[in-house]
PDB file of C-alpha atoms in Angstrom:
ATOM      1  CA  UNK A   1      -7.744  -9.844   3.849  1.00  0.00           C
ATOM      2  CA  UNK A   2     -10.637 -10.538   1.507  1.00  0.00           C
ATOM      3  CA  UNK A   3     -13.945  -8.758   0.606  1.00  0.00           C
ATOM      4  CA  UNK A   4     -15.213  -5.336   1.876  1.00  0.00           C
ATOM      5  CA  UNK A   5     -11.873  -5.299   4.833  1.00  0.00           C
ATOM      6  CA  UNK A   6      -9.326  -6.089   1.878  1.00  0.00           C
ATOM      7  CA  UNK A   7     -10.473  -2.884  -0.066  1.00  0.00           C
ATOM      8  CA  UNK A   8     -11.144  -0.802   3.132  1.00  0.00           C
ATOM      9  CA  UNK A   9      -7.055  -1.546   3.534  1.00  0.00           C
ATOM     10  CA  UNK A  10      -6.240  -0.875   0.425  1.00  0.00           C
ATOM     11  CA  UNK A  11      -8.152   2.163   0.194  1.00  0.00           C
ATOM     12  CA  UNK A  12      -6.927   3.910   3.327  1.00  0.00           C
ATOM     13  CA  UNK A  13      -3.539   2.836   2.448  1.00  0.00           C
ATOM     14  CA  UNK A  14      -0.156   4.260   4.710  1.00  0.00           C
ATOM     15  CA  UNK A  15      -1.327   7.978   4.765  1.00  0.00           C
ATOM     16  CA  UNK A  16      -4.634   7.102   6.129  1.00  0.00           C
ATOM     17  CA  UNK A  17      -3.979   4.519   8.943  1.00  0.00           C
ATOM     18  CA  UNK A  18      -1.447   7.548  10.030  1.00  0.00           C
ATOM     19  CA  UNK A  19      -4.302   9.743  10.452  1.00  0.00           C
ATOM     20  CA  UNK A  20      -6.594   6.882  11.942  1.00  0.00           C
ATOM     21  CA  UNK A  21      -3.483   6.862  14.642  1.00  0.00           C
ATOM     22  CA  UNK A  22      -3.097  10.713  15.123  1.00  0.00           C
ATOM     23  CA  UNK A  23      -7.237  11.118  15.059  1.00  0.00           C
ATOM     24  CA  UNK A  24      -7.113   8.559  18.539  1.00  0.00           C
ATOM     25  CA  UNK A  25      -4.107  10.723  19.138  1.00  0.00           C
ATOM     26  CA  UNK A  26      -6.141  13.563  19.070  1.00  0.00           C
ATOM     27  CA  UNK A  27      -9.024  12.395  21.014  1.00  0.00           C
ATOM     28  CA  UNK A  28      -7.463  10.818  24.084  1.00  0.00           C
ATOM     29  CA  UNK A  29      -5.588  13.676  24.314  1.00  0.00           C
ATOM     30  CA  UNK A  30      -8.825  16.043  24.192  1.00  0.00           C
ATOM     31  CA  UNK A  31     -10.501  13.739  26.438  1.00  0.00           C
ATOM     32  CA  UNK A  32      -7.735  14.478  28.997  1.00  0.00           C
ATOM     33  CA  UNK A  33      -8.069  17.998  28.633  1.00  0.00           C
ATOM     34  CA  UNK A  34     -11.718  17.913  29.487  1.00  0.00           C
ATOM     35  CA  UNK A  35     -10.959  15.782  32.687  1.00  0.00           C
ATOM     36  CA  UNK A  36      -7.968  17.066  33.648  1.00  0.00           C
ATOM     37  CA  UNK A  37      -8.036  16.813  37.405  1.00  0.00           C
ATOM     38  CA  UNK A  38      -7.914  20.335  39.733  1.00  0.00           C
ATOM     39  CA  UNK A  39      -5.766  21.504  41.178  1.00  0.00           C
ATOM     40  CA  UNK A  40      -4.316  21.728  37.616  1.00  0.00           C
ATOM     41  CA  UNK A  41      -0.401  20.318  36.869  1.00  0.00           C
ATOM     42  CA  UNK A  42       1.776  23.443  36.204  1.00  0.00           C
ATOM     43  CA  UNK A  43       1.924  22.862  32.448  1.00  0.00           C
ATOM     44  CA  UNK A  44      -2.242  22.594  32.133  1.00  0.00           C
ATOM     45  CA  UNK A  45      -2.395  25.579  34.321  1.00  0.00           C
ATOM     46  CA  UNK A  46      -0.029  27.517  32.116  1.00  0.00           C
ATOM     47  CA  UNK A  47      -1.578  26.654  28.893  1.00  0.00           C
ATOM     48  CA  UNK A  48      -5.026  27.697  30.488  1.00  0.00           C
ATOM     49  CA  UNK A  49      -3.408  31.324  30.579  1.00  0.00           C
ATOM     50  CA  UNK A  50      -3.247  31.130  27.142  1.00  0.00           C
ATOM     51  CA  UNK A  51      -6.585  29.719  26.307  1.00  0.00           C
ATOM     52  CA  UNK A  52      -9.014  27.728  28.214  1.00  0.00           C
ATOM     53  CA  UNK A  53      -8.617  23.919  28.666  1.00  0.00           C
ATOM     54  CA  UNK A  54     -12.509  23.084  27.013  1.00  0.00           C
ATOM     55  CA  UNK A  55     -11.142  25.512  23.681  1.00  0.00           C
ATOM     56  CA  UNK A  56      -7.829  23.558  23.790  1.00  0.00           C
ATOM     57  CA  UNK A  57      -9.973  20.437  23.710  1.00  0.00           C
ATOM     58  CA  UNK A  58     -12.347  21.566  21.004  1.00  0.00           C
ATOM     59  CA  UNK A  59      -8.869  21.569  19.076  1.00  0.00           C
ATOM     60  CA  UNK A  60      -7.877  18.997  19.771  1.00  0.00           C
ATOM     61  CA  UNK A  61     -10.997  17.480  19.304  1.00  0.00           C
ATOM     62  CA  UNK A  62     -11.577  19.387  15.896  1.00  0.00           C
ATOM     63  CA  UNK A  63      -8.242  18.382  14.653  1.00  0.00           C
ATOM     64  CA  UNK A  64      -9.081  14.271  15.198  1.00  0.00           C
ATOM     65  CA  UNK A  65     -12.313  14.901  13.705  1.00  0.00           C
ATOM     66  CA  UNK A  66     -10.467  16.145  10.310  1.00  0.00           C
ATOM     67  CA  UNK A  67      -7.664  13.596  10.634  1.00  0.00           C
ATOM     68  CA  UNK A  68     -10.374  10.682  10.893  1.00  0.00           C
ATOM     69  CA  UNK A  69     -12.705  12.340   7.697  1.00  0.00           C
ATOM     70  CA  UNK A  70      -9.531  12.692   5.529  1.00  0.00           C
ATOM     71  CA  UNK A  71      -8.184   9.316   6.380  1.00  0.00           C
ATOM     72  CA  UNK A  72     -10.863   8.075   3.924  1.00  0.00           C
ATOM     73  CA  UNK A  73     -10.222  10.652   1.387  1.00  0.00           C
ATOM     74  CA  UNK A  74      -7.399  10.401  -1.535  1.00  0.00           C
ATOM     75  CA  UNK A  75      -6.636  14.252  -0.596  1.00  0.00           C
ATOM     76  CA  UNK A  76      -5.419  13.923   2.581  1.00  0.00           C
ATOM     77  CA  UNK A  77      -2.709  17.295   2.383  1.00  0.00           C
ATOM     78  CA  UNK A  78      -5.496  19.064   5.146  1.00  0.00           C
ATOM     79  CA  UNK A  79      -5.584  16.618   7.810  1.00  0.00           C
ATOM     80  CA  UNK A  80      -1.684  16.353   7.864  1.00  0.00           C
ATOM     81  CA  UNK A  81      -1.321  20.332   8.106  1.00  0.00           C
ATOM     82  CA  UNK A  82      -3.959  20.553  10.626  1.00  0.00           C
ATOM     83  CA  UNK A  83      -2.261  17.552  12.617  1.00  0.00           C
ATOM     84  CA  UNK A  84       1.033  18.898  12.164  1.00  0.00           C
ATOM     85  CA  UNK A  85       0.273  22.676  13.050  1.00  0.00           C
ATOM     86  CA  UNK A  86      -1.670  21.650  16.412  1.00  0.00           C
ATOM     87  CA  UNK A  87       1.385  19.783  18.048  1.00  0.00           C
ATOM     88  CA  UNK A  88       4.175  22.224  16.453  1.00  0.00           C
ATOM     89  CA  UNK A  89       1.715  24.779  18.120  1.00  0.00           C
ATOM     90  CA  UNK A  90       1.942  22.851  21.240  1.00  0.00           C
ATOM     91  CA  UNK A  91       4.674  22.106  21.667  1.00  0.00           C
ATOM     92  CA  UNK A  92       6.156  25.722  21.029  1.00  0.00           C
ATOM     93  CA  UNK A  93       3.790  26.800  23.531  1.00  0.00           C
ATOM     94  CA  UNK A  94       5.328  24.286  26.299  1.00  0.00           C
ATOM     95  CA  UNK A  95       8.814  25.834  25.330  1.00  0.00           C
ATOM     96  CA  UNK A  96       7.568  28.899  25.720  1.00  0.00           C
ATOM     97  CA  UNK A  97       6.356  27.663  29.414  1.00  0.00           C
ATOM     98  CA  UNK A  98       9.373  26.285  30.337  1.00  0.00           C
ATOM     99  CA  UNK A  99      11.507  29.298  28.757  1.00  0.00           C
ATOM    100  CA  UNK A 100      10.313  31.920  30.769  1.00  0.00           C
ATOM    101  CA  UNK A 101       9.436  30.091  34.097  1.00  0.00           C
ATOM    102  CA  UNK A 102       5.971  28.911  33.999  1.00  0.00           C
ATOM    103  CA  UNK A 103       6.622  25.164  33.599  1.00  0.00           C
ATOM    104  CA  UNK A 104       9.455  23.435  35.453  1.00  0.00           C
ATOM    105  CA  UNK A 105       9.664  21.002  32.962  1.00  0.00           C
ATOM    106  CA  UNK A 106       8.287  22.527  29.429  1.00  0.00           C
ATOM    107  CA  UNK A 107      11.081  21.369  27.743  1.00  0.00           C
ATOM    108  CA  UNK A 108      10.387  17.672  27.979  1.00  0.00           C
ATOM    109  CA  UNK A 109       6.303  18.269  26.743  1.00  0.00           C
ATOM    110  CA  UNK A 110       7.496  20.639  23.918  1.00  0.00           C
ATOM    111  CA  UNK A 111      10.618  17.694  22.674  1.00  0.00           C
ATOM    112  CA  UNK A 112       7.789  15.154  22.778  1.00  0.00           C
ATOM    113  CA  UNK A 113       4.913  17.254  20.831  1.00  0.00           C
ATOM    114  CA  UNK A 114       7.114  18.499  18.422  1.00  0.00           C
ATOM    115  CA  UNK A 115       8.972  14.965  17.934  1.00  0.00           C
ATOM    116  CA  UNK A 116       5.467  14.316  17.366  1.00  0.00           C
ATOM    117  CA  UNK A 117       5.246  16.906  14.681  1.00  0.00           C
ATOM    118  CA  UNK A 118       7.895  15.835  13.004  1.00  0.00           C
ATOM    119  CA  UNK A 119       6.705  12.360  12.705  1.00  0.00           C
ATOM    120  CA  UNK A 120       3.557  13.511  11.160  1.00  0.00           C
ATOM    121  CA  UNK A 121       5.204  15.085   8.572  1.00  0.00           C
ATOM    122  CA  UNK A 122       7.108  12.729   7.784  1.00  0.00           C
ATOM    123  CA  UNK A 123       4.756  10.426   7.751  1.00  0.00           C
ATOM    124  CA  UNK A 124       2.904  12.993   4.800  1.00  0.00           C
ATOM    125  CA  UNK A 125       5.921  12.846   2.637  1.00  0.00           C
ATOM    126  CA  UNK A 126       6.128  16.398   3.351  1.00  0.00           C
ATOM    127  CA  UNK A 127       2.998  18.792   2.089  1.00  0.00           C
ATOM    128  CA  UNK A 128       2.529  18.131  -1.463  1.00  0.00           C
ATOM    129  CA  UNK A 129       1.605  21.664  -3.442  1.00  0.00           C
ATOM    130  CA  UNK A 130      -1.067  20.333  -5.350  1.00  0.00           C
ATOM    131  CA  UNK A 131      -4.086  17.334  -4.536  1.00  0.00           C
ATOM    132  CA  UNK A 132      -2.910  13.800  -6.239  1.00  0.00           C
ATOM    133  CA  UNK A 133      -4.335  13.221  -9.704  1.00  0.00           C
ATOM    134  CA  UNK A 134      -5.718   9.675 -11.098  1.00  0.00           C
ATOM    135  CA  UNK A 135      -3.301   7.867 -13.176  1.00  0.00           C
ATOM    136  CA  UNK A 136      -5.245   4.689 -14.847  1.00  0.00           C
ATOM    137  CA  UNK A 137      -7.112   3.463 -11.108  1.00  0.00           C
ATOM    138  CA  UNK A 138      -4.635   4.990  -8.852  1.00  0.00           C
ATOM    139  CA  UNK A 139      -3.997   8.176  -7.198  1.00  0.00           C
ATOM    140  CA  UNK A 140      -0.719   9.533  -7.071  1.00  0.00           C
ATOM    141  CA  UNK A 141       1.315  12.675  -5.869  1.00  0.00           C
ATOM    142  CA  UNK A 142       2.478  14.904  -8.812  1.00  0.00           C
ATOM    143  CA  UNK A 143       5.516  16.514  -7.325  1.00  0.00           C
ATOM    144  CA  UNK A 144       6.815  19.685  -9.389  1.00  0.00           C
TER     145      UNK A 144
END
């Protein structure tokens, strides 16, 4: 790639074409929670006990928004947590479901979301302590 699509690359670099991913991620997933068709499936029912579908999809919506700003950024460390915390918080909340009867089969949505999680956070290198610092034109992690 040459010109303004070579730098673009360069500049969003591994950590930010993850959160380009996880920020469609995030919308489909919030545009399936606003048209989730009724009678709702057992698990959308159940997590509507906890907190109404439209809030779940601000969320989820919320938490693509960040992932899509911060893909641009050199700090990035937000957009990972927030990515990270939604689908651990998901998919805990499916285990939950499943645990105690709600959701016949929780346990598959909560082994997916928080495979998910994982990935993201792997995908971060963890979550660095402090924001990377400029070294001559780059921007790298100073691990302590």
């Amino acid at each position: 790639m040459t010109g303004g699509a070579g730098r673009l690359a360069a500049r969003i670099g591994r950590r930010g074409s993850a959160l380009l991913f996880f920020a469609f991620l995030d919308a489909v997933y919030c545009a399936a929670l606003l048209t989730a068709p009724r009678p709702l499936v057992p698990l959308y029912a159940y997590l509507a006990g906890v907190m109404p579908l439209g809030t779940w999809a601000a969320v989820w919506g919320g938490v693509g928004m960040a992932c899509l700003v911060y893909a641009f950024r050199a700090y990035d460390t937000v957009a990972f947590m927030c990515a990270v915390a939604l689908k651990v918080a998901w998919g805990l909340l499916s285990f939950w479901g499943w645990a105690f009867g709600h959701v016949d089969r929780g346990w598959l949505n909560a082994v997916i979301w928080l495979a998910f999680a994982c990935f993201v956070f792997l995908i971060a290198g963890g979550i660095p302590a402090a924001p990377p610092r400029p070294i001559g034109r780059r921007w790298v992690w100073i691990r302590s």
